[in-house]
Every structure is written in structure tokens, then in C-alpha cells.
Tab-separated table of C-alpha atoms in Angstrom:
chain	number	residue	atom	x	y	z
A	10	MET	CA	-26.205	-13.947	15.539
A	11	THR	CA	-26.312	-11.095	13.190
A	12	SER	CA	-28.689	-8.459	12.028
A	13	ARG	CA	-29.568	-9.954	8.650
A	14	VAL	CA	-33.089	-8.757	7.903
A	15	PHE	CA	-35.301	-12.078	6.453
A	16	TYR	CA	-34.528	-13.838	6.652
A	17	ARG	CA	-31.846	-11.296	7.613
A	18	ARG	CA	-32.339	-8.041	9.475
A	19	ALA	CA	-32.651	-4.829	7.678
A	20	ALA	CA	-29.399	-3.237	6.879
A	21	LEU	CA	-28.856	0.193	5.385
A	22	VAL	CA	-29.846	0.532	1.789
A	23	ALA	CA	-26.597	2.498	1.550
A	24	GLY	CA	-24.703	-0.598	2.580
A	25	VAL	CA	-26.031	-2.536	-0.454
A	26	LEU	CA	-25.510	0.405	-2.801
A	27	ALA	CA	-21.792	0.306	-1.662
A	28	LEU	CA	-21.364	-3.136	-3.405
A	29	THR	CA	-20.149	-1.356	-6.407
A	30	GLY	CA	-17.096	0.039	-4.489
A	31	SER	CA	-16.554	-3.031	-2.212
A	32	LEU	CA	-16.430	-5.488	-5.000
A	33	ALA	CA	-14.997	-3.457	-7.890
A	34	ALA	CA	-11.451	-3.684	-6.564
A	35	CYS	CA	-11.428	-7.428	-6.706
A	36	SER	CA	-13.313	-7.974	-9.952
A	37	THR	CA	-11.753	-9.815	-12.843
A	38	GLY	CA	-14.301	-8.909	-15.451
A	39	ALA	CA	-14.940	-12.633	-16.277
A	40	SER	CA	-17.097	-13.168	-19.353
A	41	ALA	CA	-20.637	-14.471	-19.004
A	42	GLU	CA	-19.593	-17.551	-20.823
A	43	GLY	CA	-17.395	-18.873	-18.128
A	44	GLY	CA	-13.945	-17.921	-19.357
A	45	ASP	CA	-11.727	-19.534	-22.055
A	46	ALA	CA	-11.613	-22.869	-20.159
A	47	ALA	CA	-15.318	-23.242	-20.687
A	48	GLY	CA	-14.765	-23.553	-24.335
A	49	SER	CA	-18.020	-23.518	-26.182
A	50	VAL	CA	-20.087	-24.073	-22.970
A	51	ASP	CA	-22.441	-21.071	-22.192
A	52	ALA	CA	-22.264	-21.088	-18.421
A	53	ALA	CA	-25.046	-18.793	-18.167
A	54	THR	CA	-27.569	-21.227	-19.630
A	55	ALA	CA	-26.174	-24.384	-18.015
A	56	THR	CA	-28.852	-26.263	-16.060
A	57	SER	CA	-26.571	-28.935	-14.499
A	58	ALA	CA	-22.971	-30.037	-14.441
A	59	ALA	CA	-23.659	-32.304	-17.461
A	60	ASP	CA	-23.661	-29.225	-19.584
A	61	PHE	CA	-19.963	-28.832	-18.751
A	62	GLY	CA	-19.275	-32.512	-19.406
A	63	GLY	CA	-19.489	-33.183	-15.723
A	64	MET	CA	-18.152	-31.798	-12.508
A	65	ASP	CA	-14.460	-31.568	-13.776
A	66	GLY	CA	-15.688	-29.330	-16.499
A	67	LEU	CA	-17.755	-27.109	-14.288
A	68	ILE	CA	-14.935	-26.792	-11.807
A	69	GLU	CA	-12.460	-25.894	-14.625
A	70	ALA	CA	-14.865	-23.207	-15.904
A	71	ALA	CA	-15.547	-21.810	-12.462
A	72	LYS	CA	-11.640	-21.697	-11.672
A	73	ALA	CA	-11.263	-19.794	-15.051
A	74	GLU	CA	-13.621	-17.142	-13.647
A	75	GLY	CA	-11.655	-17.190	-10.381
A	76	GLU	CA	-14.320	-15.296	-8.394
A	77	LEU	CA	-17.760	-15.561	-6.906
A	78	ASN	CA	-19.792	-12.425	-5.478
A	79	VAL	CA	-22.026	-13.145	-2.608
A	80	VAL	CA	-24.049	-10.634	-0.489
A	81	ALA	CA	-26.003	-10.907	2.861
A	82	LEU	CA	-23.890	-13.859	4.135
A	83	PRO	CA	-22.713	-12.974	7.656
A	84	GLU	CA	-19.974	-15.342	8.928
A	85	ASP	CA	-21.910	-16.007	12.098
A	86	TRP	CA	-25.208	-16.838	10.234
A	87	ALA	CA	-25.723	-20.634	10.004
A	88	ASN	CA	-21.934	-21.183	9.899
A	89	TYR	CA	-21.499	-19.250	6.688
A	90	GLY	CA	-17.965	-18.094	7.686
A	91	LYS	CA	-16.798	-21.810	7.559
A	92	ILE	CA	-18.894	-22.618	4.432
A	93	ILE	CA	-17.340	-19.733	2.397
A	94	ALA	CA	-13.898	-20.750	3.655
A	95	GLY	CA	-14.395	-24.260	2.668
A	96	PHE	CA	-15.415	-23.303	-0.937
A	97	GLU	CA	-12.366	-21.066	-1.300
A	98	GLU	CA	-10.085	-23.794	-0.001
A	99	THR	CA	-11.623	-26.664	-2.082
A	100	TYR	CA	-11.782	-24.796	-5.322
A	101	GLY	CA	-9.242	-21.987	-5.070
A	102	ILE	CA	-11.919	-19.448	-6.005
A	103	THR	CA	-12.036	-16.036	-4.240
A	104	VAL	CA	-15.395	-15.229	-2.676
A	105	ASN	CA	-16.138	-11.506	-2.569
A	106	SER	CA	-18.603	-11.031	0.392
A	107	ALA	CA	-20.373	-7.802	0.370
A	108	SER	CA	-22.916	-6.185	2.705
A	109	PRO	CA	-23.208	-9.268	5.026
A	110	ASP	CA	-25.971	-7.708	7.185
A	111	ALA	CA	-28.235	-6.820	4.300
A	112	SER	CA	-31.759	-8.263	4.038
A	113	SER	CA	-33.180	-10.636	1.550
A	114	ALA	CA	-34.964	-7.830	-0.133
A	115	GLU	CA	-31.713	-5.763	-0.319
A	116	GLU	CA	-30.064	-8.701	-2.057
A	117	ILE	CA	-32.609	-8.375	-4.892
A	118	GLN	CA	-32.062	-4.643	-4.917
A	119	ALA	CA	-28.406	-5.203	-5.220
A	120	ALA	CA	-28.907	-7.342	-8.266
A	121	GLU	CA	-31.230	-4.949	-9.858
A	122	ASN	CA	-28.821	-1.886	-9.247
A	123	LEU	CA	-25.712	-3.686	-10.328
A	124	LYS	CA	-27.201	-5.592	-13.239
A	125	GLY	CA	-24.644	-5.966	-16.039
A	126	GLN	CA	-21.693	-5.079	-13.810
A	127	ASP	CA	-19.023	-7.390	-12.672
A	128	THR	CA	-19.887	-6.550	-9.025
A	129	ALA	CA	-23.452	-7.937	-9.193
A	130	PRO	CA	-24.231	-10.891	-6.848
A	131	ASP	CA	-23.796	-14.241	-8.498
A	132	VAL	CA	-25.965	-16.132	-5.935
A	133	PHE	CA	-28.788	-15.454	-3.575
A	134	ASP	CA	-29.683	-16.904	-0.054
A	135	LEU	CA	-33.174	-15.726	0.548
A	136	GLY	CA	-36.147	-16.055	2.688
A	137	ALA	CA	-39.271	-17.740	1.341
A	138	ALA	CA	-41.356	-14.539	0.986
A	139	VAL	CA	-38.674	-12.652	-0.985
A	140	ALA	CA	-37.684	-15.672	-3.006
A	141	LEU	CA	-41.118	-16.649	-4.230
A	142	ALA	CA	-41.767	-13.064	-5.408
A	143	ASN	CA	-38.543	-12.900	-7.479
A	144	THR	CA	-38.348	-16.203	-9.366
A	145	ASP	CA	-38.096	-14.302	-12.688
A	146	LYS	CA	-34.595	-13.232	-11.556
A	147	PHE	CA	-33.269	-16.809	-11.027
A	148	ALA	CA	-31.510	-19.214	-13.365
A	149	PRO	CA	-32.707	-22.954	-13.254
A	150	TYR	CA	-29.963	-25.437	-12.130
A	151	LYS	CA	-30.163	-28.881	-10.774
A	152	VAL	CA	-27.193	-29.915	-8.520
A	153	GLU	CA	-25.847	-33.605	-8.571
A	154	LYS	CA	-27.493	-34.204	-5.181
A	155	TRP	CA	-30.879	-33.274	-6.599
A	156	ASP	CA	-32.536	-36.545	-6.100
A	157	GLU	CA	-31.675	-36.332	-2.346
A	158	ILE	CA	-33.501	-33.193	-1.830
A	159	PRO	CA	-37.183	-33.724	-1.120
A	160	ALA	CA	-39.673	-32.549	-3.778
A	161	GLU	CA	-41.279	-30.036	-1.489
A	162	ASN	CA	-38.072	-28.315	-0.925
A	163	LYS	CA	-37.191	-27.253	-4.442
A	164	GLU	CA	-38.753	-25.717	-7.452
A	165	ALA	CA	-39.151	-28.365	-10.221
A	166	THR	CA	-36.623	-26.842	-12.513
A	167	GLY	CA	-34.257	-25.792	-9.956
A	168	LEU	CA	-35.049	-22.016	-9.967
A	169	TRP	CA	-34.765	-22.219	-6.140
A	170	VAL	CA	-33.851	-24.924	-3.818
A	171	ASN	CA	-34.175	-24.924	0.038
A	172	ASN	CA	-30.820	-25.055	1.689
A	173	TYR	CA	-31.308	-24.944	5.536
A	174	SER	CA	-33.717	-24.015	8.134
A	175	GLY	CA	-33.977	-22.810	11.691
A	176	ILE	CA	-36.638	-22.918	14.319
A	177	MET	CA	-38.266	-19.710	15.393
A	178	SER	CA	-37.166	-19.232	18.984
A	179	ILE	CA	-36.825	-16.650	21.803
A	180	GLY	CA	-33.394	-15.788	23.061
A	181	TYR	CA	-33.145	-14.035	26.408
A	182	ASP	CA	-30.625	-12.773	28.984
A	183	ALA	CA	-31.288	-15.119	31.941
A	184	ASP	CA	-29.444	-12.636	34.192
A	185	LYS	CA	-32.186	-10.042	33.640
A	186	LEU	CA	-35.304	-11.985	32.497
A	187	SER	CA	-37.136	-15.014	33.574
A	188	GLU	CA	-37.585	-17.743	30.890
A	189	PRO	CA	-40.946	-17.066	29.039
A	190	LYS	CA	-43.113	-20.242	29.106
A	191	LYS	CA	-45.911	-18.854	27.070
A	192	LEU	CA	-46.458	-15.997	24.713
A	193	GLU	CA	-48.492	-14.008	27.265
A	194	ASP	CA	-45.444	-13.867	29.539
A	195	LEU	CA	-43.872	-11.373	27.162
A	196	LEU	CA	-46.591	-8.835	28.095
A	197	GLY	CA	-45.526	-8.817	31.684
A	198	SER	CA	-43.775	-5.864	33.468
A	199	GLY	CA	-40.521	-7.983	33.619
A	200	PHE	CA	-40.297	-7.564	29.808
A	201	LYS	CA	-40.590	-3.740	29.750
A	202	GLY	CA	-38.735	-2.514	26.658
A	203	ALA	CA	-37.205	-5.779	26.116
A	204	VAL	CA	-38.734	-7.718	23.234
A	205	ALA	CA	-37.211	-7.284	19.747
A	206	LEU	CA	-37.578	-8.953	16.446
A	207	ASN	CA	-34.749	-9.661	13.992
A	208	GLY	CA	-35.619	-6.919	11.490
A	209	ASP	CA	-38.718	-5.611	9.606
A	210	PRO	CA	-41.044	-8.372	8.725
A	211	THR	CA	-41.955	-6.740	5.382
A	212	GLN	CA	-38.262	-6.958	4.415
A	213	ALA	CA	-36.516	-9.663	6.462
A	214	GLY	CA	-37.304	-13.382	6.618
A	215	ALA	CA	-36.474	-13.853	10.330
A	216	ALA	CA	-38.820	-11.134	11.264
A	217	PHE	CA	-41.517	-12.346	8.880
A	218	ALA	CA	-41.239	-15.745	10.443
A	219	ALA	CA	-41.319	-14.211	13.953
A	220	VAL	CA	-44.772	-12.783	13.207
A	221	GLY	CA	-45.850	-15.917	11.735
A	222	SER	CA	-44.737	-17.945	14.877
A	223	ILE	CA	-46.396	-15.449	17.168
A	224	SER	CA	-49.556	-15.608	15.080
A	225	ALA	CA	-49.586	-19.473	15.297
A	226	LEU	CA	-49.084	-19.195	19.038
A	227	ASN	CA	-51.870	-16.531	19.381
A	228	GLY	CA	-54.812	-18.349	17.817
A	229	GLY	CA	-53.837	-17.686	14.179
A	230	GLY	CA	-51.464	-19.603	11.986
A	231	VAL	CA	-49.595	-19.591	8.699
A	232	ASP	CA	-52.912	-18.876	6.915
A	233	ASP	CA	-53.574	-15.811	9.036
A	234	PHE	CA	-50.767	-13.576	10.295
A	235	GLY	CA	-53.269	-11.086	11.825
A	236	PRO	CA	-53.078	-12.377	15.312
A	237	GLY	CA	-49.222	-12.074	15.164
A	238	VAL	CA	-49.576	-8.364	14.226
A	239	ASP	CA	-52.368	-8.062	16.935
A	240	PHE	CA	-49.783	-9.430	19.587
A	241	ALA	CA	-47.068	-7.180	18.330
A	242	GLN	CA	-49.368	-4.145	18.822
A	243	GLN	CA	-50.169	-5.437	22.375
A	244	LEU	CA	-46.453	-5.587	23.039
A	245	ARG	CA	-46.097	-2.031	21.777
A	246	ASP	CA	-49.026	-0.734	23.857
A	247	ALA	CA	-47.511	-2.447	26.909
A	248	GLY	CA	-44.244	-0.754	26.374
A	249	ASN	CA	-42.455	-4.103	25.904
A	250	PHE	CA	-41.838	-4.018	22.149
A	251	LEU	CA	-38.319	-2.749	21.284
A	252	THR	CA	-37.750	-1.258	17.828
A	253	VAL	CA	-34.029	-1.964	17.755
A	254	ASP	CA	-32.573	-4.465	15.379
A	255	PRO	CA	-30.631	-6.908	17.526
A	256	THR	CA	-26.972	-7.660	16.751
A	257	PRO	CA	-24.327	-9.625	18.630
A	258	ALA	CA	-23.183	-6.229	20.060
A	259	THR	CA	-26.707	-5.222	21.153
A	260	ILE	CA	-27.070	-8.641	22.906
A	261	ALA	CA	-23.735	-8.602	24.583
A	262	SER	CA	-24.264	-4.966	25.857
A	263	GLY	CA	-27.803	-5.902	27.036
A	264	GLU	CA	-29.640	-3.370	24.786
A	265	THR	CA	-31.804	-6.132	23.349
A	266	PRO	CA	-32.546	-8.620	26.291
A	267	ALA	CA	-35.062	-10.635	24.479
A	268	VAL	CA	-35.067	-11.560	20.757
A	269	PHE	CA	-37.362	-13.509	18.398
A	270	ASP	CA	-35.028	-15.040	15.969
A	271	TRP	CA	-33.900	-18.268	14.273
A	272	SER	CA	-32.590	-20.898	16.767
A	273	PHE	CA	-29.207	-21.022	15.153
A	274	ASN	CA	-28.705	-17.302	15.640
A	275	ASN	CA	-29.910	-17.260	19.217
A	276	ILE	CA	-27.618	-20.385	20.119
A	277	ALA	CA	-24.634	-18.561	18.460
A	278	ALA	CA	-25.324	-15.423	20.514
A	279	ALA	CA	-24.413	-17.258	23.608
A	280	ASP	CA	-20.849	-17.474	22.611
A	281	GLY	CA	-20.539	-13.658	23.325
A	282	LYS	CA	-22.901	-13.737	26.281
A	283	PRO	CA	-22.895	-16.826	28.492
A	284	SER	CA	-26.244	-15.689	30.148
A	285	TRP	CA	-28.001	-15.757	26.734
A	286	LYS	CA	-30.479	-18.693	26.605
A	287	THR	CA	-32.685	-19.995	23.915
A	288	THR	CA	-36.176	-21.371	24.284
A	289	VAL	CA	-38.934	-22.590	21.983
A	290	LEU	CA	-42.468	-22.006	23.294
A	291	ASP	CA	-44.866	-24.925	23.526
A	292	GLY	CA	-47.316	-25.093	20.732
A	293	PRO	CA	-46.851	-24.755	16.875
A	294	VAL	CA	-43.275	-24.471	15.892
A	295	TYR	CA	-42.560	-22.171	13.064
A	296	VAL	CA	-39.942	-23.697	10.559
A	297	SER	CA	-38.972	-22.207	7.220
A	298	PHE	CA	-36.239	-22.855	4.874
A	299	TYR	CA	-34.085	-20.355	3.248
A	300	ASN	CA	-33.757	-20.604	-0.580
A	301	GLU	CA	-30.567	-20.839	-2.659
A	302	ALA	CA	-30.795	-19.494	-6.063
A	303	ILE	CA	-28.507	-18.417	-8.899
A	304	ASN	CA	-28.748	-14.798	-10.304
A	305	ALA	CA	-29.845	-15.139	-13.946
A	306	ASP	CA	-27.415	-12.199	-14.684
A	307	ALA	CA	-24.572	-13.619	-12.697
A	308	PRO	CA	-21.285	-12.063	-13.683
A	309	HIS	CA	-19.575	-15.452	-12.787
A	310	PRO	CA	-22.168	-18.006	-14.007
A	311	ALA	CA	-19.875	-21.031	-13.795
A	312	ALA	CA	-18.791	-20.202	-10.203
A	313	ALA	CA	-22.303	-19.587	-9.272
A	314	ARG	CA	-23.277	-22.994	-10.345
A	315	LEU	CA	-20.260	-24.567	-8.622
A	316	TRP	CA	-21.346	-22.741	-5.416
A	317	GLN	CA	-24.807	-24.385	-5.771
A	318	GLU	CA	-22.942	-27.844	-5.954
A	319	TRP	CA	-20.956	-26.866	-2.935
A	320	ILE	CA	-23.910	-25.714	-0.798
A	321	PHE	CA	-25.676	-28.993	-1.276
A	322	SER	CA	-22.671	-31.234	-0.812
A	323	ASP	CA	-22.209	-33.571	2.225
A	324	GLU	CA	-19.464	-31.131	3.565
A	325	ALA	CA	-21.455	-27.935	3.451
A	326	GLN	CA	-24.664	-29.522	4.481
A	327	ALA	CA	-22.840	-30.918	7.642
A	328	LEU	CA	-21.458	-27.466	8.201
A	329	PHE	CA	-24.939	-26.038	8.404
A	330	LEU	CA	-25.731	-28.519	11.002
A	331	GLU	CA	-22.580	-27.631	12.899
A	332	GLY	CA	-23.935	-24.140	12.863
A	333	ASN	CA	-27.170	-25.114	14.506
A	334	ALA	CA	-29.275	-25.043	11.327
A	335	VAL	CA	-31.112	-27.939	9.989
A	336	PRO	CA	-29.827	-28.786	6.449
A	337	VAL	CA	-32.191	-29.777	3.719
A	338	ARG	CA	-30.517	-33.098	2.966
A	339	ILE	CA	-30.579	-34.097	6.714
A	340	ASP	CA	-32.178	-37.469	5.856
A	341	ALA	CA	-29.531	-38.281	3.359
A	342	LEU	CA	-26.833	-37.384	5.865
A	343	LYS	CA	-28.512	-39.551	8.542
A	344	GLU	CA	-28.772	-42.455	6.174
A	345	ALA	CA	-25.176	-42.147	5.352
A	346	GLY	CA	-24.362	-41.980	9.123
A	347	SER	CA	-22.254	-38.900	8.416
A	348	VAL	CA	-23.812	-36.687	11.247
A	349	ASP	CA	-24.153	-36.872	14.963
A	350	GLU	CA	-27.721	-37.555	15.701
A	351	SER	CA	-27.469	-36.034	19.132
A	352	LEU	CA	-26.726	-32.805	17.356
A	353	ILE	CA	-29.852	-33.166	15.274
A	354	GLU	CA	-31.814	-33.469	18.566
A	355	GLN	CA	-30.156	-30.391	20.010
A	356	VAL	CA	-30.881	-28.057	16.986
A	357	SER	CA	-34.480	-29.377	16.830
A	358	PHE	CA	-35.208	-28.611	20.608
A	359	GLY	CA	-36.806	-31.967	20.811
A	360	THR	CA	-39.537	-31.087	18.262
A	361	SER	CA	-40.472	-33.146	15.212
A	362	SER	CA	-42.013	-32.308	11.908
A	363	GLU	CA	-45.325	-33.137	13.491
A	364	ASP	CA	-45.028	-29.889	15.415
A	365	TRP	CA	-43.717	-27.724	12.565
A	366	VAL	CA	-45.603	-25.148	10.618
A	367	SER	CA	-44.494	-23.384	7.567
A	368	PRO	CA	-46.478	-21.173	4.906
A	369	ASP	CA	-46.827	-22.249	1.303
A	370	GLN	CA	-46.612	-19.717	-1.543
A	371	ALA	CA	-50.365	-18.687	-1.292
A	372	GLN	CA	-50.018	-18.210	2.540
A	373	THR	CA	-46.835	-16.261	2.071
A	374	ASP	CA	-48.311	-13.967	-0.438
A	375	ALA	CA	-51.257	-13.275	1.898
A	376	ALA	CA	-49.045	-12.639	4.827
A	377	ASN	CA	-46.902	-10.252	2.761
A	378	ALA	CA	-50.044	-8.322	1.743
A	379	LEU	CA	-51.313	-8.201	5.271
A	380	LEU	CA	-47.953	-6.919	6.626
A	381	ALA	CA	-47.561	-4.394	3.970
A	382	GLU	CA	-51.053	-3.122	5.102
A	383	ARG	CA	-50.832	-3.214	8.834
A	384	TRP	CA	-47.222	-3.350	10.096
A	385	ALA	CA	-46.372	0.371	9.730
A	386	ALA	CA	-48.883	1.148	12.179
A	387	VAL	CA	-47.386	-1.157	14.812
A	388	VAL	CA	-43.909	0.581	14.575
A	389	LYS	CA	-45.040	4.136	13.943
């Protein structure tokens, strides 16, 4: 697990501003047209591989650029370490990964701060709340696997496409804490100073989802995050709410003994702490996909589009599943018989789509407004 505030935990703004220095040393200054190999193709306006004459043309143009800038992709988040390595090995393109612990909001800030520079991020991986608020910064693109992505998981022109999801869960140190069976258990004396969220819900997708999940379990739902904020205040009043952003280090040291976070993060945390267990409380199960998008001002526009193709390929989608995340093309992978169905059962915690809740755009907007108004009072 990592502290990626979103759907990633809040990292220092200074870390994002440091992008200029961290990426400048490896920048090639590739042109926005995708390099000489792209010929007359304007990669920055391409909406599918067909605009390059097919995948071979896209690969050629991306290789001519030679680099891809990503931000807020920790290696231990949904298996991104292997996904990045696979892209580099498959295409021979260097991935410059900056500020891995940055939040979704800080990804957008990085794009704004570095606009027009070779060090700007080429692609985004964003929580729904941030993605839906920033569609004017995205370039439309439809990958070759477009038809295998459900309509509800993509914007019609390809401005954003859901890539993977997790289930909101509670990770806890079984050596120190009993397994919580219901939400109210977290208010007990056994959880004094123990319960943390993965970031700030006004900035991070994981924390936003945690409040939504708590709300659904506390008599509210995705159309009303108020009961989630109310319960967070109860935790704070009881002395059980911990305002420390959890990381693998804080979990290993015991500093954050109970954490609301995506299931793939909590499961991964057990690698460094065998006593770390993951549970999903009975009741509505909060699920929300992250969103893949291309920066409209990407300094490596062909590589950005090839990255999209990679993310939705069978290989990368299977790597998300290996990392305990639910890939958006899961049905297509199952139909092809290319994934272990027992692994699907494991990452879903035995739940089904009938149990799942996830906010739509209007509900997300309303939740953002509510959190902007009320959250600061909880953590003051």
C-alpha cells in the first residue's frame, strides 16, 4: 500500500513541484507531433491508432519520442511497478515516474504548473471526483479494445476510461485489534487512536471513497455523504480517529493500526506485516473505478496514446488483477479464459455487483461540495 491521496493519499505539494527537476534530466524535448517517424501525423490530435495507420504506426511514433512521463503511480499501487516495467520492456520506451505518492488533485496541479514543458505528465490515473472535474484537460482517444469496455465505464469520446477498481475495505493489525464486524465497532475503546483514512477526502480518491463507504454503512449512501462525515466526527470525538496518512512504513511500525483503503492496498500491506488483515464490512460495498486519461498538452502525445493501448491490453489488465485490483475488462478476460477465476473471487471478497455502490457524476459533485464545506471541521 502507499499513501497516494484519491484516489491516492495527499503528498506534499512540493513533491509535485519537484517534477521539473526530477524529469528534466531525462527529457528528450520530443515534438508535439510525435517525432520524425510520425511523418505528417499530428499525434496530439489522434483519436485512435487508425490515425497512425494502425498500431505499427503508433508504436513507431511513440518509439521516436522515446519517453513517457507519469505521475502518482507508486509501484505497490495496483501492481503499477510491473505494469510500468512491462511497458518499457515491450516497447523500449523509458517511463519517467515522478512523485509516486502524489494525489489525483496534485496530478492535475502538476499538469497546470508544467504546461508547455517537456516534464509535464503525459497521462493521468485519477479518482472519479477529480477526473470528472477536469475533463477539459483531457484528449479524446479510443483504444483498440474499446468495444470490450462497458459503456458505463467510459466517456463516449474517450476523454476518460475506467481502468481498474478496488473495494473499500478496512485493514487492521490482528496482533493489536480485534476484527471489526460492523461500523460501530470502530467507536470502541479498543480502537483508541487507531483508525485512519488513506488521505484527505477533498483531495484523494481513496479517502473520498472511504467517506462514501462509511456513509453507506451509516444510513446514508452515495447520494448523501453526510452520515459519513458524521461518523468521522464521532470517531474524532471518541479519540479513535487518527490524522496520520498511512504508508507501508506506518503500517509496519504499528503507527496506523486500522486503515480504510482500497482492498488492493490493504492486501498488499500484508507483505510487510503478516499480522495485517483485510476485511469488508457487511452491507453496501463501495466500489469505484480509477480513470485513465491523456493530458491534452502531453509532451509525448504518441507515447501517451500507446500507454493507453497498453493499459487496456490483456497483459496489463491481467497485471491489475494480479495486484488485487478489478480490471475494467474483467468480463472479456474471463470469456477468453485468460485469468484465474479463483483470483477474481479473492479480490472481490465474495461480493457481487448486486452489493456494489458507486456514485455517478451528479452524486460525486454533491459529495465534493459537502466535503468542501464540512470536512475541515472534522480534522481541525
